[in-house]
Tab-separated table of C-alpha atoms and ligand atoms in Angstrom:
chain	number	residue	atom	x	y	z
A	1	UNK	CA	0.000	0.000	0.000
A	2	UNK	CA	1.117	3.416	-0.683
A	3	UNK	CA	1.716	5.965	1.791
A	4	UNK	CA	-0.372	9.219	1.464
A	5	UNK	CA	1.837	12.352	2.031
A	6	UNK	CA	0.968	14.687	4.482
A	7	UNK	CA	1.587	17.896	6.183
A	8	UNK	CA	0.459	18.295	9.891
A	9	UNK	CA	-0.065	22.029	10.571
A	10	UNK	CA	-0.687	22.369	14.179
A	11	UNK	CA	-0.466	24.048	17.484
A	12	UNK	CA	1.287	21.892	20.384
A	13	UNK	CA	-0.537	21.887	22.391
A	14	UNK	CA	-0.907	18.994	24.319
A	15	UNK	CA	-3.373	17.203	22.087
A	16	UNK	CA	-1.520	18.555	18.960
A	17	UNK	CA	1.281	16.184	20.012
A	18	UNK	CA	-0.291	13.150	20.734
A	19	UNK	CA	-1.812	13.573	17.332
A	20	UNK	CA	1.355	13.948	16.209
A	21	UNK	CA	3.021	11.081	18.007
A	22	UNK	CA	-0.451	9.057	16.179
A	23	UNK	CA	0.565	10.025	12.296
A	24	UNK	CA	3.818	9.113	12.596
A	25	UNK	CA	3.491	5.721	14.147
A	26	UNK	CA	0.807	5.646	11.405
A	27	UNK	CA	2.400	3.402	8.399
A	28	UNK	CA	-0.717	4.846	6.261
A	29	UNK	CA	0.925	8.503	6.425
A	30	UNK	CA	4.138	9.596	5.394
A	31	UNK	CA	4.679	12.956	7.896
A	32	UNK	CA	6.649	15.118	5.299
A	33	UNK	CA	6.872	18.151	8.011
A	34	UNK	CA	4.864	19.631	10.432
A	35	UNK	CA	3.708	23.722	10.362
A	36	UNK	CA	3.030	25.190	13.105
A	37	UNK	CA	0.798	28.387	13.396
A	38	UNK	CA	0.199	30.199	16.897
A	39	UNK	CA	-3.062	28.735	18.424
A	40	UNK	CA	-2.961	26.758	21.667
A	41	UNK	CA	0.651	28.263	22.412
A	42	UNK	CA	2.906	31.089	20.478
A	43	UNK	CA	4.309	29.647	17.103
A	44	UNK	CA	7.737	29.724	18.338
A	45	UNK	CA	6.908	27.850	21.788
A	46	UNK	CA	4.900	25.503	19.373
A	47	UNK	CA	8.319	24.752	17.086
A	48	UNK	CA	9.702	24.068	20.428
A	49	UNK	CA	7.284	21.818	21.737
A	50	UNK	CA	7.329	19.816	17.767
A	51	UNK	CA	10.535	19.336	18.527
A	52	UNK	CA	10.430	17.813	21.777
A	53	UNK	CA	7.666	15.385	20.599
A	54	UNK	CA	9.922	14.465	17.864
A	55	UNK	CA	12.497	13.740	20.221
A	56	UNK	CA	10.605	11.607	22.486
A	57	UNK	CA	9.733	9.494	19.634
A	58	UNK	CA	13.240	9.825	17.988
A	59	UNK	CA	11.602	11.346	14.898
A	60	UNK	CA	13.653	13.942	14.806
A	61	UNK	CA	14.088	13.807	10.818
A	62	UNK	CA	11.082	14.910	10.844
A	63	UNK	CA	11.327	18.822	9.548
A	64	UNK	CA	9.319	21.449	11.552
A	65	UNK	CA	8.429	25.116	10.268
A	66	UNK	CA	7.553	28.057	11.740
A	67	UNK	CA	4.107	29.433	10.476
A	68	UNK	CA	2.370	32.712	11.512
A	69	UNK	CA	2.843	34.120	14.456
A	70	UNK	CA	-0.688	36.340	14.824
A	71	UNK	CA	-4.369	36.010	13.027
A	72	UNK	CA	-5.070	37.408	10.549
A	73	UNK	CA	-7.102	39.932	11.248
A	74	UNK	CA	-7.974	39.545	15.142
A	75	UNK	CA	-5.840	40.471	17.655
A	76	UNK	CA	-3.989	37.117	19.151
A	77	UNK	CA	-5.142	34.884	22.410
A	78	UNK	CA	-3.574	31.682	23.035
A	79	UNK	CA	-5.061	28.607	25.464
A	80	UNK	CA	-1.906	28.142	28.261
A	81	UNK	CA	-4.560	28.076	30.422
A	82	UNK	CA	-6.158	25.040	28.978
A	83	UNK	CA	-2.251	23.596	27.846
A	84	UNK	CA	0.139	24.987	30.717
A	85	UNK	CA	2.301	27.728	30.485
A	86	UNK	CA	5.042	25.483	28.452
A	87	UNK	CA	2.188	24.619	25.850
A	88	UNK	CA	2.543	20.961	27.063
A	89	UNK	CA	1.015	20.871	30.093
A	90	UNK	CA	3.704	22.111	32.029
A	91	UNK	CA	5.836	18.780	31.658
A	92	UNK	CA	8.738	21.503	31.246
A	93	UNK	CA	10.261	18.704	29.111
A	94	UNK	CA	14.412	19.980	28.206
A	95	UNK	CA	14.413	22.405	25.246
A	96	UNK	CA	15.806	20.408	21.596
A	97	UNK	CA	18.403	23.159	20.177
A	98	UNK	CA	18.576	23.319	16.306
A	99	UNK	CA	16.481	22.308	13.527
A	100	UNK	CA	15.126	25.888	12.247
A	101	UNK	CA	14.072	25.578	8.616
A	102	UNK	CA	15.336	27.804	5.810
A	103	UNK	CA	12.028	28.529	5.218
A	104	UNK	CA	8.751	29.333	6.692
A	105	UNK	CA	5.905	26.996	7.418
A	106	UNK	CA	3.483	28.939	4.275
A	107	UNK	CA	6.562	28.528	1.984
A	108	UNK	CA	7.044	25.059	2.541
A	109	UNK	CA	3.158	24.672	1.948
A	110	UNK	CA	3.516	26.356	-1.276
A	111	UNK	CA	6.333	24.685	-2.454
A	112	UNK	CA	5.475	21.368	-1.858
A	113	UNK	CA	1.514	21.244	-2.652
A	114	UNK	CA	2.608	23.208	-5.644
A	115	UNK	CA	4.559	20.064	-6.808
A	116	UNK	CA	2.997	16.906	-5.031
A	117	UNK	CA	0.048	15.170	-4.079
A	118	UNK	CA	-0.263	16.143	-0.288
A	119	UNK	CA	-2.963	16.159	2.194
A	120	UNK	CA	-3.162	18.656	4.959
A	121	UNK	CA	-4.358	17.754	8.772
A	122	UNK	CA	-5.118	20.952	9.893
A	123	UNK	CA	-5.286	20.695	13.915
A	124	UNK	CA	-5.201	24.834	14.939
A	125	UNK	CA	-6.334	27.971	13.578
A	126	UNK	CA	-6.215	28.274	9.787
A	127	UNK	CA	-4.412	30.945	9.517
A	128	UNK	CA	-0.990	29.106	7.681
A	129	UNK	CA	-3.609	27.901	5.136
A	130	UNK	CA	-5.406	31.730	4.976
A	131	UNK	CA	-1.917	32.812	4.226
A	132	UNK	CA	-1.492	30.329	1.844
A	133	UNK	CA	-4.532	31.293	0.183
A	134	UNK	CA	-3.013	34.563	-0.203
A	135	UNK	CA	0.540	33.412	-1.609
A	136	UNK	CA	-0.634	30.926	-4.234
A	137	UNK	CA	-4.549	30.010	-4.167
A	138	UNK	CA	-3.017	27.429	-7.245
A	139	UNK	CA	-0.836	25.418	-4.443
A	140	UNK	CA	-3.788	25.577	-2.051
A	141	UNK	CA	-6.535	24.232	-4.528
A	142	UNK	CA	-3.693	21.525	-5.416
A	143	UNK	CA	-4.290	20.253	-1.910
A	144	UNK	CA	-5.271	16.493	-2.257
A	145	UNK	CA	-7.526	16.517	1.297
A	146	UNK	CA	-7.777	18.842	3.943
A	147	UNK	CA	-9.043	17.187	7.303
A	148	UNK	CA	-9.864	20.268	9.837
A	149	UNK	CA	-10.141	19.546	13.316
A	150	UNK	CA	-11.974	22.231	14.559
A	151	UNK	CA	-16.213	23.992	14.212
A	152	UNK	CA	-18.789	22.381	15.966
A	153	UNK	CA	-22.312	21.447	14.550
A	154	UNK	CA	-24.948	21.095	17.400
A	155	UNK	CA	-22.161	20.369	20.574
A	156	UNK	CA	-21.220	23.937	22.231
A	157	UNK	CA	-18.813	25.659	22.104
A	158	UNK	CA	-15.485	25.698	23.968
A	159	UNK	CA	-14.431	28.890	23.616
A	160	UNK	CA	-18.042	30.823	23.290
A	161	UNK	CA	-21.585	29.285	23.136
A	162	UNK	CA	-21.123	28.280	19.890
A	163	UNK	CA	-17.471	28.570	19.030
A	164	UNK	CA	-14.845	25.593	18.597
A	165	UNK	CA	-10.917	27.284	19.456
A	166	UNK	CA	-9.651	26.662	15.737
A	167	UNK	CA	-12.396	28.562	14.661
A	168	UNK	CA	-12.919	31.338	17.138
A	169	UNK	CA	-8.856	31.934	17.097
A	170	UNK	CA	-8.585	33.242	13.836
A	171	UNK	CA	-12.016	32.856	12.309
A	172	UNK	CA	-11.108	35.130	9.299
A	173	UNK	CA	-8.912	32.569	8.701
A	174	UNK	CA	-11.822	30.165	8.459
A	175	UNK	CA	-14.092	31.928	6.701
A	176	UNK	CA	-11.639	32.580	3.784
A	177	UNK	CA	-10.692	28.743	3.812
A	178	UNK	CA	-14.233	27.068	3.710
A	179	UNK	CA	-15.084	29.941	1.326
A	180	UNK	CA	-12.308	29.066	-0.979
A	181	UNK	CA	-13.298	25.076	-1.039
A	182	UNK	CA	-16.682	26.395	-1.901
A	183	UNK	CA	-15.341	28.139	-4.930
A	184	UNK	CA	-13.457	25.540	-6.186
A	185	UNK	CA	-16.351	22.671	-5.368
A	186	UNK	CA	-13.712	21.037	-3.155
A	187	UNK	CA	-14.834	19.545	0.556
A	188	UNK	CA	-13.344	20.082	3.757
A	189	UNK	CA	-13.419	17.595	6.697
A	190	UNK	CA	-14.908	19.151	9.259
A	191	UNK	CA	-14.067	16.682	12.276
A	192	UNK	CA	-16.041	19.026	14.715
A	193	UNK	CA	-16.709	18.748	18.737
A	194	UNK	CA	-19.788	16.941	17.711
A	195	UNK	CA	-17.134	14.054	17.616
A	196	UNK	CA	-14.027	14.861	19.492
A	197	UNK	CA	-16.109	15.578	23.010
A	198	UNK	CA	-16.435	11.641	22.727
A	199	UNK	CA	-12.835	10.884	22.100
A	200	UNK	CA	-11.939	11.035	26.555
A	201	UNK	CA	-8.768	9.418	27.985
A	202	UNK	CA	-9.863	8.759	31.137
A	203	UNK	CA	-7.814	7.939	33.985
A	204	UNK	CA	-8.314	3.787	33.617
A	205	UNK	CA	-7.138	4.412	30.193
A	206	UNK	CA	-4.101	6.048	30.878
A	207	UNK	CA	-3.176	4.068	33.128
A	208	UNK	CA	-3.785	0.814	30.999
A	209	UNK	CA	-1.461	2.282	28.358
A	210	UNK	CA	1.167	2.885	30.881
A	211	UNK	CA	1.218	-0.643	32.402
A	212	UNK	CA	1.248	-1.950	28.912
A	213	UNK	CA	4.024	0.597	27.860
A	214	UNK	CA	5.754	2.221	30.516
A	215	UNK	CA	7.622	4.631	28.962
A	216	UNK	CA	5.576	5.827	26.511
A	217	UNK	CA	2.406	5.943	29.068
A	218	UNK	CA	5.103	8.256	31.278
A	219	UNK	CA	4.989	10.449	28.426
A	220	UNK	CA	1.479	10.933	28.035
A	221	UNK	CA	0.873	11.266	31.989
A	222	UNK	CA	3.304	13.892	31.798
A	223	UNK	CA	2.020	15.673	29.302
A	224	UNK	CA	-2.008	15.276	30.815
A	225	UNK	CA	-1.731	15.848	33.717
A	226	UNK	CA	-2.619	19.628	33.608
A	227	UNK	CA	-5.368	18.725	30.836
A	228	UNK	CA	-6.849	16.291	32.993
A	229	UNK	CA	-7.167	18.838	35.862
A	230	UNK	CA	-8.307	21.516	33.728
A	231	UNK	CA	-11.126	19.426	32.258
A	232	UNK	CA	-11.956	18.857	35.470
A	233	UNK	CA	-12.343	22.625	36.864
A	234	UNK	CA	-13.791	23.686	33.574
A	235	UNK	CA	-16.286	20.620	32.245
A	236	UNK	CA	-16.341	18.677	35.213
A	237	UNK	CA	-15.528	15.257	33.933
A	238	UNK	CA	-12.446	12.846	35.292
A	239	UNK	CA	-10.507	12.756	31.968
A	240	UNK	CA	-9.244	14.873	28.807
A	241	UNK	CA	-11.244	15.291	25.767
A	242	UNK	CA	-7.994	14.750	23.589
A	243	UNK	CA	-9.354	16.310	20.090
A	244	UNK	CA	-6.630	15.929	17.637
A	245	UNK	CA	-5.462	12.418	17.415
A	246	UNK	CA	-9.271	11.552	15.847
A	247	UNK	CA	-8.840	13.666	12.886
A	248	UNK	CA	-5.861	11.589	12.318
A	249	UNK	CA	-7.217	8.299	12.949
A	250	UNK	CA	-10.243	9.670	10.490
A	251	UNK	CA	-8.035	10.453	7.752
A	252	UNK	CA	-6.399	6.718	8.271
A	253	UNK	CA	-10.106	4.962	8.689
A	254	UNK	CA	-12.603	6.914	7.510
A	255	UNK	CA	-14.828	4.282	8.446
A	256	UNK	CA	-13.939	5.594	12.641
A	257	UNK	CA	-16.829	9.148	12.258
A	258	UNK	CA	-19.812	9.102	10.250
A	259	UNK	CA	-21.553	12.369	8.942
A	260	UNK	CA	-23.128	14.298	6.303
A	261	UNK	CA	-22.685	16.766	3.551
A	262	UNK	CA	-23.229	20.681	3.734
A	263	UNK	CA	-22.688	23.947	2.967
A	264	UNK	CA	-20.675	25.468	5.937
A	265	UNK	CA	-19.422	28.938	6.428
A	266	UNK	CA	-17.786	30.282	9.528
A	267	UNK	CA	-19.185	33.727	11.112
A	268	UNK	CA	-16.213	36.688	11.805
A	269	UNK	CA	-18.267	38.887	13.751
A	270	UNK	CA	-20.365	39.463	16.714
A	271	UNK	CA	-21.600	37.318	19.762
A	272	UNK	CA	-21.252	34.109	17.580
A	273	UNK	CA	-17.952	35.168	15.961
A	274	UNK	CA	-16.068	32.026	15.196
A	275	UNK	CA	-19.275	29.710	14.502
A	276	UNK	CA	-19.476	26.965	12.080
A	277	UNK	CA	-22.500	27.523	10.725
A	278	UNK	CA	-23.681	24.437	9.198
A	279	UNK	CA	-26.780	24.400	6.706
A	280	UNK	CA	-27.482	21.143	7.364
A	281	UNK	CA	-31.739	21.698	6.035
A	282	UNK	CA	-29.761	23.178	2.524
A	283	UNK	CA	-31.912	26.709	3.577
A	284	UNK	CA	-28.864	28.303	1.601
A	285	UNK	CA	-29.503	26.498	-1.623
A	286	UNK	CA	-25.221	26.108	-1.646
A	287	UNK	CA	-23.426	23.174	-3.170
A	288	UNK	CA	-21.668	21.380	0.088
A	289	UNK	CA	-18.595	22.522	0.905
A	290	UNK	CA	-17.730	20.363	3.740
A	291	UNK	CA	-17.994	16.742	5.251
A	292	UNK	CA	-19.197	17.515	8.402
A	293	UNK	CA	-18.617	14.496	11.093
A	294	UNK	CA	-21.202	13.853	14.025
A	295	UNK	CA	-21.202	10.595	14.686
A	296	UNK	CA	-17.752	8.394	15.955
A	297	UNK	CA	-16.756	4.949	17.509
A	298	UNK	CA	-14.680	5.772	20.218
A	299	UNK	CA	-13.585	2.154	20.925
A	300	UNK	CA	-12.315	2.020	17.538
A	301	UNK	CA	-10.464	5.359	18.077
A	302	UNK	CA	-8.955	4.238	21.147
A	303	UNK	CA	-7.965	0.741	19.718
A	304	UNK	CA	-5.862	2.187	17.045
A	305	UNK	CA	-4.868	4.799	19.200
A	306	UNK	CA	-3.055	3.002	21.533
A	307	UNK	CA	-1.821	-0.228	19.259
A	308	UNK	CA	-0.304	2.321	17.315
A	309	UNK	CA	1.197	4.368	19.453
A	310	UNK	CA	2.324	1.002	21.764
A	311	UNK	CA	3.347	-0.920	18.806
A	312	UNK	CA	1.077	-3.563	19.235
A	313	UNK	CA	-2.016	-5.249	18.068
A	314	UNK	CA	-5.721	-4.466	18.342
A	315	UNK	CA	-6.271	-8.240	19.758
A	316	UNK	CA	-4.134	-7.937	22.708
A	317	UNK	CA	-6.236	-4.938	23.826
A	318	UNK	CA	-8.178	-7.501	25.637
A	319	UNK	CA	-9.531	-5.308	28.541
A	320	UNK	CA	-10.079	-2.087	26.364
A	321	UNK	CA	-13.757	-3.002	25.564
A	322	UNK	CA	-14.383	-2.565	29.015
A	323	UNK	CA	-12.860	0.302	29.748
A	324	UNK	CA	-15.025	1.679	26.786
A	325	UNK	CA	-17.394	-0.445	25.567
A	326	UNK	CA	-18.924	-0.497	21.676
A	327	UNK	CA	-21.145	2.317	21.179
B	401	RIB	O1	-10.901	23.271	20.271
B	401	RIB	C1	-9.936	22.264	20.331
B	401	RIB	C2	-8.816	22.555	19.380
B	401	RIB	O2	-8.197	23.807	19.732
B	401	RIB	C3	-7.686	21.521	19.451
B	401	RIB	O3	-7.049	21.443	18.218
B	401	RIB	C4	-6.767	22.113	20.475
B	401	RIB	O4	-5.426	21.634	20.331
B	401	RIB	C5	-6.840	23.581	20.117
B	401	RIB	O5	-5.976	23.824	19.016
B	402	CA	CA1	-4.664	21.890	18.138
């Protein structure tokens, strides 16, 4: 089987890098670099955080480049509250010196989607991509698949009412990205709240990957623990909603979410500024311009979850069905 090439553009961000650790030990995806864009933490605390994923998984070949450092039209505000003031849940793991890129994160977009067949897994706000836009709309629309974490359909908000992070960050950003796969009859996947509020490592779970792999389970604790308290204080459940890693294990198995087909275009202004607003009844009379995802099995997230990322197979997760049970 051939690999499918693709660019992670992301904002670790504790959830960012657990995606990340998920696509590489992914032998459906070829990672050929990850772009980072300021979201969950500053762009240049999120090249440092890459980096010290990469490390812990010794995937340091991996190239990392620096992406924008402010939306594009709002003024910046970052989540360290929600991902510690390191951007990794305050693990404070050592600092990896090196690896800066010649070039910048909406460079390397250009230049490679310009020449390649590439996906993009696009797990922060959209503003490399709006830039792209910008730059060369030819090397965007050359895109094979874009898979979007981010928007929500009927599940609040978690950053307004109605507003996902991705969107609300840099909703501009948004706007001019679904607008532009409108335009060119192409469909983003919208893997939405709707979905990722199901996708919870809960304490049993963590601690299930770290008997069966110590170190990397060490990893993850030390990266969660601050999400896991924070989800806590702020949703009150015992666990992390860990968003991310399912729009990577969608774009591996699309089988994991099911959803629908709709015109979707993201709101810049006012109380609901950063809304996906999804014309799911067609009142729009719009050709779809998004796969938007609302329904997921979350034991079949967490099984390839964790036999990927602990190297072993989906029938030795004997006591996982428990833990989650079919839904
Ligand atoms: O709203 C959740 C999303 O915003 C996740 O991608 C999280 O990492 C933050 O970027
Ligand atoms: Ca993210």
């Amino acid at each position: 089987m051939e690999k499918r090439k693709v660019i992670i553009d992301c904002d670790p961000g504790i959830d960012d890098s657990l995606a990340i650790m998920l696509a590489l030990k992914s032998k459906e995806i070829e990672v050929i670099g990850i772009t980072i864009v300021c979201g969950n933490s500053p762009v240049e605390m999120g090249f440092e955080n890459a980096k010290k994923v990469l490390k812990q998984v010794g995937r340091l070949d991996v190239p990392v480049f620096v992406g924008e450092s402010k939306p594009i039209k709002r003024d910046y505000v970052n989540a360290l509250d929600t991902h510690g003031e390191d951007g990794l849940g305050e693990s404070f793991l050592p600092e990896v010196a090196g690896y800066e890129q010649e070039i910048g994160a909406v460079d390397f977009l250009a230049s490679v989607l310009k020449r390649e067949k590439v996906s993009v897994i696009a797990l922060g706000p959209m503003t490399n991509l709006a830039a792209l836009i910008e730059r060369d709309l030819d090397a965007f629309y050359n895109m094979e698949e874009l898979v979007s974490m981010g928007g929500a359909f009927k599940s609040h908000g978690n950053c307004s009412p109605v507003a996902e992070y991705n969107y609300w960050c840099d909703p501009d950003a948004a706007a001019l990205v679904y607008e532009k796969m409108y335009q060119k009859g192409k469909r983003i996947h919208m893997v939405g709240l709707d979905v990722t509020r199901k996708i919870v490592l809960t304490p049993t779970i963590l601690e299930y990957i770290c008997r069966l792999n110590p170190e990397t389970g060490d990893f993850i604790k030390k990266i969660t623990k601050f999400y896991f308290d924070f989800h806590w204080q702020w949703e009150h459940i015992i666990g992390c909603v860990i968003n991310d890693p399912l729009a990577v294990a969608y774009f591996v198995d699309r089988s994991i979410c099911g959803g629908f087909d709709s015109f979707v275009q993201i709101e810049t202004q006012g109380i609901s500024l950063g809304q996906s607003v999804v014309d799911s009844m067609g009142f729009y009379k719009k050709e779809p311009n998004a796969r938007v995802l609302t329904e997921v099995d979350s034991y079949r997230f967490f099984e390839l979850f964790i036999s990927r990322l602990l190297d072993t197979t989906p029938e030795k997760l004997d006591i996982l069905q428990d833990m989650i049970g079919r839904v």
